[in-house]
Coordinates of C-alpha atoms and ligand atoms in Angstrom, one line a residue:
M1 CA 21.7 -6.0 52.2
P2 CA 22.3 -4.4 48.9
F3 CA 20.4 -6.3 45.6
D4 CA 22.6 -8.9 44.2
I5 CA 21.8 -9.6 40.8
K6 CA 24.4 -12.4 40.4
K7 CA 23.1 -14.2 43.3
T8 CA 19.6 -14.1 42.3
L9 CA 20.3 -15.4 39.0
E10 CA 22.3 -18.3 40.7
D11 CA 19.5 -19.0 43.3
R12 CA 16.5 -19.2 40.9
W13 CA 18.5 -20.6 38.2
G14 CA 16.2 -23.4 36.0
E15 CA 12.9 -21.7 37.6
N16 CA 12.7 -19.9 33.8
Y17 CA 9.4 -22.0 32.5
S18 CA 7.8 -22.5 36.0
L19 CA 8.0 -18.9 36.5
H20 CA 6.8 -17.8 33.3
E21 CA 4.0 -20.8 33.3
R22 CA 2.7 -19.0 36.4
H23 CA 3.2 -15.3 35.9
V24 CA 3.9 -14.4 32.1
N25 CA 2.2 -16.3 29.2
P26 CA 1.7 -20.3 29.9
Q27 CA 0.2 -20.8 26.7
F28 CA 3.8 -19.7 25.1
V29 CA 5.5 -22.0 27.5
K30 CA 3.3 -25.0 26.5
V31 CA 4.3 -24.2 22.8
L32 CA 8.0 -24.2 23.7
R33 CA 7.4 -27.5 25.6
T34 CA 5.7 -29.2 22.9
I35 CA 8.4 -28.2 20.0
G36 CA 11.4 -28.9 22.5
F37 CA 12.5 -25.5 22.7
D38 CA 12.4 -25.3 26.6
K39 CA 16.2 -24.6 26.9
V40 CA 17.6 -22.7 29.9
Y41 CA 20.5 -20.8 27.8
R42 CA 23.3 -19.6 30.2
R43 CA 25.3 -17.3 27.9
A44 CA 25.7 -15.7 24.6
E45 CA 28.4 -14.5 22.3
G46 CA 28.0 -13.5 18.6
Q47 CA 25.8 -15.5 16.8
Y48 CA 25.9 -18.6 19.6
L49 CA 23.9 -19.5 22.4
Y50 CA 25.3 -21.8 25.3
D51 CA 23.2 -23.7 27.5
G52 CA 24.3 -25.0 31.5
E53 CA 26.2 -27.8 30.0
D54 CA 28.2 -25.3 27.6
N55 CA 26.3 -27.1 24.6
R56 CA 26.6 -24.4 21.6
Y57 CA 23.5 -23.4 19.5
L58 CA 24.3 -21.6 16.4
D59 CA 21.1 -18.7 16.5
L60 CA 19.7 -18.1 13.1
L61 CA 16.8 -15.8 14.6
S62 CA 19.0 -13.5 16.4
G63 CA 16.4 -12.5 18.8
Y64 CA 14.0 -11.5 15.8
G65 CA 16.8 -9.6 14.1
V66 CA 18.1 -7.4 17.0
F67 CA 21.5 -9.2 17.3
S68 CA 23.0 -7.8 13.9
V69 CA 26.4 -7.1 15.2
G70 CA 26.1 -10.3 17.2
R71 CA 25.2 -11.0 20.8
N72 CA 27.1 -9.5 23.4
H73 CA 29.6 -7.4 21.6
P74 CA 32.5 -6.2 23.5
Q75 CA 32.3 -2.7 21.8
I76 CA 28.8 -2.1 22.6
K77 CA 29.3 -3.4 26.1
Q78 CA 31.8 -1.2 26.7
T79 CA 30.1 1.7 25.5
I80 CA 27.3 1.1 28.1
K81 CA 29.7 0.6 31.0
D82 CA 31.5 3.9 29.9
L83 CA 28.3 5.9 29.9
L84 CA 27.2 4.4 33.3
D85 CA 30.5 5.2 34.7
L86 CA 30.0 8.8 33.6
D87 CA 27.2 9.4 35.6
L88 CA 25.5 11.6 33.0
T89 CA 22.2 12.9 32.7
S90 CA 19.4 11.2 30.5
M91 CA 16.0 12.3 30.0
V92 CA 16.0 15.6 31.6
Q93 CA 13.2 16.1 29.0
M94 CA 13.6 20.1 29.1
D95 CA 17.1 19.9 27.3
C96 CA 18.5 18.6 24.0
A97 CA 20.9 15.8 24.9
L98 CA 23.9 15.6 22.7
L99 CA 23.9 11.7 22.2
A100 CA 20.1 11.9 20.5
G101 CA 21.6 14.7 18.2
L102 CA 24.6 12.4 17.4
L103 CA 22.7 9.4 16.5
A104 CA 20.3 11.3 14.6
E105 CA 22.9 13.1 12.5
K106 CA 24.4 9.6 12.1
L107 CA 21.0 8.1 10.8
L108 CA 20.3 10.7 8.6
S109 CA 24.0 10.3 7.0
L110 CA 23.3 6.7 5.9
V111 CA 21.5 7.9 2.9
P112 CA 22.6 11.5 2.8
G113 CA 20.1 14.1 1.4
L114 CA 16.8 12.1 1.6
H115 CA 15.6 12.6 5.2
D116 CA 16.6 15.6 7.5
T117 CA 14.5 14.6 10.8
V118 CA 14.6 11.7 13.3
F119 CA 12.1 11.0 16.3
F120 CA 13.2 8.4 18.3
T121 CA 11.3 5.5 19.8
N122 CA 11.3 2.7 22.2
S123 CA 10.3 -0.1 19.7
G124 CA 9.5 -0.8 16.2
T125 CA 5.7 -0.9 16.7
E126 CA 6.2 2.8 18.4
A127 CA 7.8 3.7 15.1
V128 CA 5.4 2.6 12.7
E129 CA 2.5 4.0 15.0
G130 CA 4.4 7.4 14.8
A131 CA 4.8 7.2 11.2
I132 CA 1.4 6.4 10.6
K133 CA 0.1 9.2 12.6
M134 CA 2.6 12.0 11.1
A135 CA 1.4 10.4 7.7
R136 CA -2.2 11.3 8.9
G137 CA -1.2 14.7 10.5
A138 CA 0.9 15.7 7.5
T139 CA -1.6 15.1 4.7
G140 CA -5.1 15.5 6.5
R141 CA -6.2 11.9 5.4
E142 CA -7.1 9.2 7.3
R143 CA -6.6 5.9 5.4
I144 CA -3.5 3.4 5.3
L145 CA -2.6 0.8 2.6
Y146 CA -0.4 -2.1 3.2
L147 CA 0.3 -5.4 1.7
D148 CA -1.0 -9.1 2.1
H149 CA 1.1 -10.8 4.5
A150 CA 2.2 -7.4 6.0
F151 CA 3.6 -7.1 9.5
H152 CA 4.1 -3.8 11.1
G153 CA 3.6 -4.7 14.7
L154 CA 0.9 -5.7 17.0
T155 CA -0.5 -2.4 19.1
L156 CA -3.7 -1.2 17.5
G157 CA -2.5 1.2 14.9
S158 CA 0.2 -1.2 13.2
L159 CA -2.1 -3.9 13.9
S160 CA -4.6 -2.3 11.4
A161 CA -2.0 -2.6 8.8
N162 CA -1.5 -5.9 9.4
G163 CA -2.0 -8.4 6.4
N164 CA -3.1 -11.4 8.6
D165 CA -6.4 -12.1 9.8
E166 CA -5.1 -14.6 12.6
F167 CA -3.4 -11.2 13.8
R168 CA -6.1 -8.7 13.1
S169 CA -9.3 -10.5 14.3
G170 CA -10.9 -10.3 17.4
F171 CA -9.8 -6.9 18.6
G172 CA -12.8 -4.9 17.4
E173 CA -12.6 -1.9 14.9
L174 CA -9.1 -0.8 13.5
L175 CA -7.9 2.1 11.4
P176 CA -9.2 2.8 8.2
G177 CA -7.5 1.5 5.5
A178 CA -7.1 -1.4 2.7
M179 CA -4.9 -4.3 2.0
I180 CA -3.4 -4.5 -1.4
P181 CA -2.1 -7.9 -2.9
G182 CA 1.6 -7.8 -3.4
N183 CA 2.9 -6.4 -6.6
D184 CA -0.5 -5.2 -7.8
L185 CA -0.4 -1.7 -8.8
T186 CA -3.7 -1.8 -10.1
A187 CA -5.1 -2.5 -6.8
L188 CA -2.9 0.1 -5.4
E189 CA -4.4 2.9 -8.0
K190 CA -7.7 2.1 -7.1
E191 CA -7.4 3.1 -3.7
L192 CA -4.8 5.9 -4.4
K193 CA -7.3 7.5 -6.9
K194 CA -9.9 8.0 -3.9
K195 CA -7.5 10.6 -2.8
D196 CA -8.2 10.0 1.2
V197 CA -5.2 7.7 1.6
A198 CA -2.5 9.3 4.0
A199 CA 0.2 6.7 3.4
F200 CA 1.3 3.4 1.5
L201 CA 2.8 1.4 4.2
F202 CA 5.2 -1.4 3.3
E203 CA 8.1 -3.6 4.2
P204 CA 10.3 -4.0 1.1
V205 CA 11.2 -7.6 2.1
Q206 CA 8.4 -8.8 4.1
G207 CA 9.2 -10.6 7.5
K208 CA 6.2 -13.0 7.2
G209 CA 7.1 -15.1 4.3
V210 CA 10.0 -13.5 3.2
Y211 CA 8.4 -12.3 0.0
V212 CA 10.5 -9.8 -1.6
A213 CA 9.0 -6.8 -3.9
E214 CA 9.2 -7.2 -7.5
D215 CA 11.7 -5.0 -9.2
S216 CA 9.3 -2.5 -10.7
F217 CA 6.7 -2.8 -8.1
L218 CA 7.8 -0.2 -5.6
P219 CA 9.4 2.2 -8.3
E220 CA 6.0 2.2 -9.9
A221 CA 4.0 2.4 -6.7
Q222 CA 6.1 5.7 -5.8
K223 CA 5.1 7.2 -8.8
L224 CA 1.5 6.6 -7.9
C225 CA 1.7 7.7 -4.5
R226 CA 3.2 10.9 -5.9
K227 CA 0.6 11.4 -8.5
Y228 CA -2.2 10.9 -5.9
G229 CA -0.7 12.9 -2.8
T230 CA 0.0 10.0 -0.8
L231 CA 3.1 9.4 1.5
M232 CA 5.4 6.4 1.4
I233 CA 6.5 4.8 4.8
S234 CA 9.4 1.9 4.2
D235 CA 9.0 -0.1 7.3
E236 CA 12.7 -1.1 7.7
V237 CA 12.1 -2.1 11.5
Q238 CA 13.6 -5.9 10.6
S239 CA 15.1 -5.1 6.9
G240 CA 16.8 -1.9 7.9
L241 CA 20.3 -0.9 9.3
G242 CA 22.1 -3.3 6.8
R243 CA 20.4 -6.8 6.9
T244 CA 19.5 -7.0 3.3
G245 CA 23.3 -5.5 2.4
R246 CA 22.3 -2.1 2.1
W247 CA 21.4 0.2 5.0
F248 CA 18.1 0.3 3.9
A249 CA 16.4 -2.4 2.1
Y250 CA 14.4 0.5 0.1
E251 CA 17.7 1.1 -1.8
H252 CA 17.6 -2.0 -3.7
W253 CA 14.7 -0.4 -5.7
G254 CA 16.1 3.1 -6.1
I255 CA 13.3 4.8 -4.3
E256 CA 12.9 7.6 -1.9
P257 CA 10.2 7.0 0.5
D258 CA 8.9 9.9 2.6
L259 CA 9.3 8.1 5.9
V260 CA 11.2 5.0 7.3
T261 CA 11.0 3.4 10.4
V262 CA 13.8 1.3 11.9
A263 CA 14.3 -0.4 15.5
K264 CA 15.6 -3.8 16.2
A265 CA 19.1 -3.9 15.2
L266 CA 19.6 0.1 16.4
S267 CA 21.2 -0.6 19.5
G268 CA 22.8 -4.0 19.3
G269 CA 20.1 -5.7 21.3
F270 CA 20.9 -4.0 24.6
V271 CA 18.3 -1.3 25.0
P272 CA 15.0 -1.0 23.2
A273 CA 15.4 1.9 20.4
G274 CA 13.6 2.6 17.2
A275 CA 13.5 5.6 15.1
I276 CA 11.4 7.4 12.4
L277 CA 13.4 9.2 9.6
M278 CA 11.3 11.7 8.0
K279 CA 11.7 14.7 5.3
R280 CA 11.6 18.0 7.0
D281 CA 8.4 18.8 5.0
V282 CA 6.4 16.1 6.8
Y283 CA 7.8 17.1 10.2
K284 CA 6.8 20.8 9.8
K285 CA 3.3 20.1 8.9
V286 CA 2.7 18.1 12.1
F287 CA 5.2 20.0 14.5
S288 CA 3.9 23.2 12.8
R289 CA 4.2 25.7 15.7
M290 CA 5.8 26.5 18.8
D291 CA 2.7 25.2 21.0
R292 CA 2.8 22.1 18.9
C293 CA 6.3 21.0 19.6
V294 CA 5.8 18.1 21.5
V295 CA 2.3 17.1 19.6
H296 CA 4.0 13.6 19.3
S297 CA 6.4 12.9 22.1
N298 CA 7.5 10.2 24.5
T299 CA 9.3 9.7 27.9
F300 CA 12.2 7.1 27.3
G301 CA 12.8 7.6 23.4
K302 CA 16.1 9.8 23.6
N303 CA 17.6 8.1 26.7
T304 CA 21.3 7.9 26.8
L305 CA 22.0 4.4 27.4
A306 CA 19.8 3.6 23.7
M307 CA 21.5 6.5 22.1
G308 CA 25.2 5.6 23.0
A309 CA 24.5 1.9 22.1
G310 CA 22.9 3.3 19.2
L311 CA 26.2 5.1 18.1
A312 CA 28.2 2.2 18.9
T313 CA 26.3 -0.3 16.8
L314 CA 26.4 2.2 13.8
H315 CA 30.0 2.4 13.9
L316 CA 30.5 -1.4 14.0
I317 CA 28.5 -2.0 11.2
E318 CA 30.7 0.6 9.0
E319 CA 33.9 -0.9 11.1
E320 CA 33.2 -4.7 10.6
N321 CA 32.0 -4.3 6.9
L322 CA 28.5 -5.9 7.8
L323 CA 26.6 -4.6 4.8
E324 CA 29.1 -6.4 2.5
R325 CA 29.0 -9.6 4.6
A326 CA 25.3 -9.5 4.6
E327 CA 25.2 -9.5 1.0
R328 CA 27.8 -12.0 0.6
L329 CA 26.9 -14.6 3.1
G330 CA 23.1 -14.0 2.3
R331 CA 23.8 -15.0 -1.6
L332 CA 25.7 -18.1 0.2
F333 CA 22.8 -19.2 2.1
L334 CA 20.7 -19.2 -1.2
E335 CA 23.7 -21.1 -3.0
K336 CA 24.1 -23.6 -0.3
V337 CA 20.6 -24.6 0.3
R338 CA 19.8 -24.7 -3.1
E339 CA 22.6 -27.3 -3.5
T340 CA 22.1 -29.4 -1.0
C341 CA 18.2 -29.3 -0.8
G342 CA 17.5 -28.4 -4.2
H343 CA 16.8 -32.0 -5.7
F344 CA 14.2 -32.8 -2.8
E345 CA 10.5 -33.6 -4.0
M346 CA 9.3 -31.0 -1.3
F347 CA 11.7 -28.5 -1.8
K348 CA 10.0 -25.3 -3.6
E349 CA 12.6 -22.6 -3.4
V350 CA 14.9 -20.5 -1.3
R351 CA 14.5 -16.8 -1.4
G352 CA 15.4 -13.5 0.2
K353 CA 17.8 -10.7 0.3
G354 CA 21.1 -10.7 2.3
M355 CA 20.4 -12.1 5.8
M356 CA 16.7 -12.2 5.5
V357 CA 16.1 -15.9 3.9
G358 CA 13.0 -17.9 3.5
I359 CA 12.9 -21.8 2.5
E360 CA 9.5 -22.8 1.3
F361 CA 8.5 -26.5 1.0
K362 CA 5.7 -27.8 -1.4
S363 CA 3.1 -30.6 -1.5
P364 CA 4.9 -34.2 -2.4
K365 CA 4.0 -36.0 -5.5
S366 CA 4.4 -39.7 -4.1
L367 CA 1.3 -41.1 -2.8
K368 CA 2.3 -42.3 0.6
L369 CA 3.9 -38.6 1.6
K370 CA 1.1 -36.9 -0.3
A371 CA -1.3 -38.4 2.5
A372 CA 1.0 -37.7 5.3
W373 CA 1.2 -34.0 3.9
A374 CA -2.6 -33.6 3.7
M375 CA -2.7 -34.9 7.1
I376 CA -0.6 -32.4 8.8
H377 CA -2.1 -29.5 7.0
A378 CA -5.6 -30.6 8.0
A379 CA -4.6 -30.1 11.5
N380 CA -2.7 -26.8 11.1
K381 CA -1.6 -25.1 7.6
G382 CA 1.7 -24.2 9.1
L383 CA 2.9 -27.3 10.7
F384 CA 5.2 -28.7 8.1
G385 CA 7.7 -25.9 8.8
Q386 CA 7.6 -26.9 12.3
M387 CA 8.9 -30.6 11.4
I388 CA 11.8 -28.7 10.1
V389 CA 12.5 -26.4 12.9
V390 CA 11.9 -28.8 15.6
P391 CA 14.9 -31.4 14.4
L392 CA 17.0 -28.4 13.6
M393 CA 17.0 -27.4 17.0
S394 CA 16.8 -31.1 18.6
K395 CA 19.4 -32.9 16.3
H396 CA 21.7 -30.1 14.9
R397 CA 21.4 -27.2 17.8
I398 CA 20.3 -24.8 15.0
L399 CA 17.3 -22.1 16.5
T400 CA 15.2 -21.2 13.2
Q401 CA 11.5 -20.1 12.9
V402 CA 8.1 -20.7 10.9
A403 CA 7.4 -17.3 9.6
G404 CA 3.9 -16.7 8.2
H405 CA 0.3 -18.4 8.7
N406 CA -0.6 -20.9 6.1
I407 CA 3.1 -21.3 4.5
D408 CA 5.4 -24.1 4.5
L409 CA 8.4 -21.9 5.4
V410 CA 11.3 -21.9 7.3
K411 CA 12.9 -18.4 8.0
L412 CA 16.6 -17.5 8.9
L413 CA 17.3 -14.1 10.3
P414 CA 20.8 -14.9 11.0
P415 CA 23.4 -12.3 13.0
L416 CA 25.3 -10.4 10.1
V417 CA 28.6 -12.0 11.7
V418 CA 28.0 -15.6 10.9
T419 CA 30.7 -17.5 9.4
E420 CA 30.8 -19.2 6.0
H421 CA 31.3 -22.2 8.1
D422 CA 28.0 -21.6 10.0
V423 CA 26.3 -21.3 6.5
E424 CA 27.5 -24.7 5.4
Y425 CA 26.9 -26.3 8.6
F426 CA 23.3 -25.3 8.5
A427 CA 22.9 -26.0 4.8
N428 CA 24.3 -29.6 5.5
S429 CA 21.7 -30.0 8.8
L430 CA 18.8 -29.0 6.7
A431 CA 19.4 -31.3 4.3
E432 CA 19.7 -34.2 6.6
V433 CA 16.3 -32.9 8.2
V434 CA 14.6 -32.5 5.0
A435 CA 15.6 -36.0 3.5
D436 CA 14.0 -37.5 6.8
C437 CA 10.7 -35.7 5.8
H438 CA 10.9 -37.7 2.7
K439 CA 10.8 -41.0 4.4
F440 CA 7.2 -42.2 5.7
P441 CA 6.7 -43.8 7.6
G442 CA 9.7 -42.2 9.8
G443 CA 10.9 -40.0 12.9
A444 CA 10.0 -37.0 11.1
W445 CA 6.7 -37.6 10.5
E446 CA 6.3 -38.9 14.3
T447 CA 7.4 -35.6 15.0
G448 CA 4.5 -34.0 12.6
M449 CA 1.7 -36.4 14.3
M450 CA 2.6 -35.2 17.6
L451 CA 2.4 -31.4 16.7
A452 CA -0.6 -32.3 14.7
K453 CA -2.4 -33.7 17.9
N454 CA -1.6 -30.9 19.8
A455 CA -2.7 -28.5 17.5
L456 CA -5.9 -30.2 17.1
A457 CA -6.0 -30.6 21.0
S458 CA -5.4 -27.0 21.9
R459 CA -8.4 -26.2 19.1
K460 CA -10.8 -28.3 21.0
G461 CA -9.4 -27.5 24.6
V462 CA -8.4 -31.0 25.4
E463 CA -5.3 -32.8 26.2
P464 CA -3.2 -34.2 23.1
K465 CA -3.7 -37.8 24.5
D466 CA -7.4 -37.5 24.0
V467 CA -7.3 -36.9 20.2
T468 CA -7.5 -39.1 17.5
L469 CA -6.1 -38.1 13.8
E470 CA -8.1 -40.6 12.2
P471 CA -10.9 -38.3 11.0
V472 CA -8.1 -35.8 9.9
L473 CA -6.9 -38.8 7.6
E474 CA -10.1 -39.5 6.0
Ligands
PLP501 C1 8.8 -4.9 9.7 C2 8.3 -4.7 11.0 N1 7.7 -3.5 11.3 C3 7.5 -3.6 12.9 C4 7.8 -4.4 13.9 C5 7.2 -4.5 15.3 O1 8.5 -4.1 16.0 P1 8.5 -4.4 17.6 O2 8.4 -5.9 17.9 O3 9.8 -4.0 17.9 O4 7.2 -3.6 17.9 C6 8.3 -5.8 13.5 C7 8.6 -6.7 14.4 O5 8.7 -8.0 14.0 C8 8.5 -6.0 12.1 O6 9.1 -7.0 11.7

């Protein structure tokens, strides 16, 4: 009997969480159940997800930024179907495939004249790993500088450039380098001066915390890097390919990084794909002789489906004017959130560039709320954000996330195809949720206590029902 994927899906429908609990990541299942995100989605279209009862959810997370053109875009689906129907070769390896050449040509044309060589990868972290390796190979230096709060992936090389101890600790010795506080040129120069730094690796808009580099920081950093012979790597895995209103976020600062990494949105969310764009000079120093032509390589990087989906995605971003849309609707997110939430005591600010938006909250002044705030933070420094994210899902069917440790932040990474109506719906829903958080006692703080209990129980390795919050309240 031939394998029937449709039948398999129907037969096993609803076993999602029990299977993951048994075989994949039971801790993650626990988290999803605790925050009420244990939904079984049946289908998706554009910026929306649908569950078994056909309830619609507004997805402002877009698979961590993968579905920029929206989910299940018909043009990308058609491209993949066409590719399958053509019975093309893929990964012959000892040939030069047309689609990889075409996608490289297209990627390099987005900012003409800056880069001339592309290396294809299967993920964001692999792109960052490759860029670090190229920088080390090209300079003969070892150290990598990275920023506070940085996130570049979680394999060992990219983890070495992670700006959060929560991710780094417990995995032993990482690559040599140093962390630079955001926007601190003095600290940067102090490290560059040692002349042992291969690269300064940065996200122009940081995914964790949605911190946007100050106007002068990156241009000045570029001058310093050039002065001391250090390469610049702009990690655009999240911010690239239109998300901030430009093809690459670094363009907002008018700089010319030596290497650029992309992934996430590159193939429209269908096939894992990433790339490193680099100057020919860097390439030549690493792939320096014929016997070094595959000194860095992989097996799946240039596969046909990823390359075809990549071409279709870049075409769509242009055809649907998504750069302009990201900029315009990103600004609308900021305006609408300020309009509906700006007056709340615990609202700190909304910031971002294009469709990378962070909404930060701050400690209240009134006594009752202050005590509740202190209790939640004593249990876990990032819990307050969950008090927003949880009701946004349970009451308004909006998918958002907290992003960053020790920060009261809700992050939006919407598909670039969201509409004005979606933005308004989000801003009004957020205002309702934030208003509830300003009532103590009340439902929002009950959710907070439940989350706090779970956080403490998990830390102590006991059941939440065995945890009391009294000691935390003192
Ligand atoms: C800026 C940045 N770099 C690298 C990565 C790692 O990408 P991946 O998850 O595909 O390995 C991410 C993922 O979120 C990212 O945001």
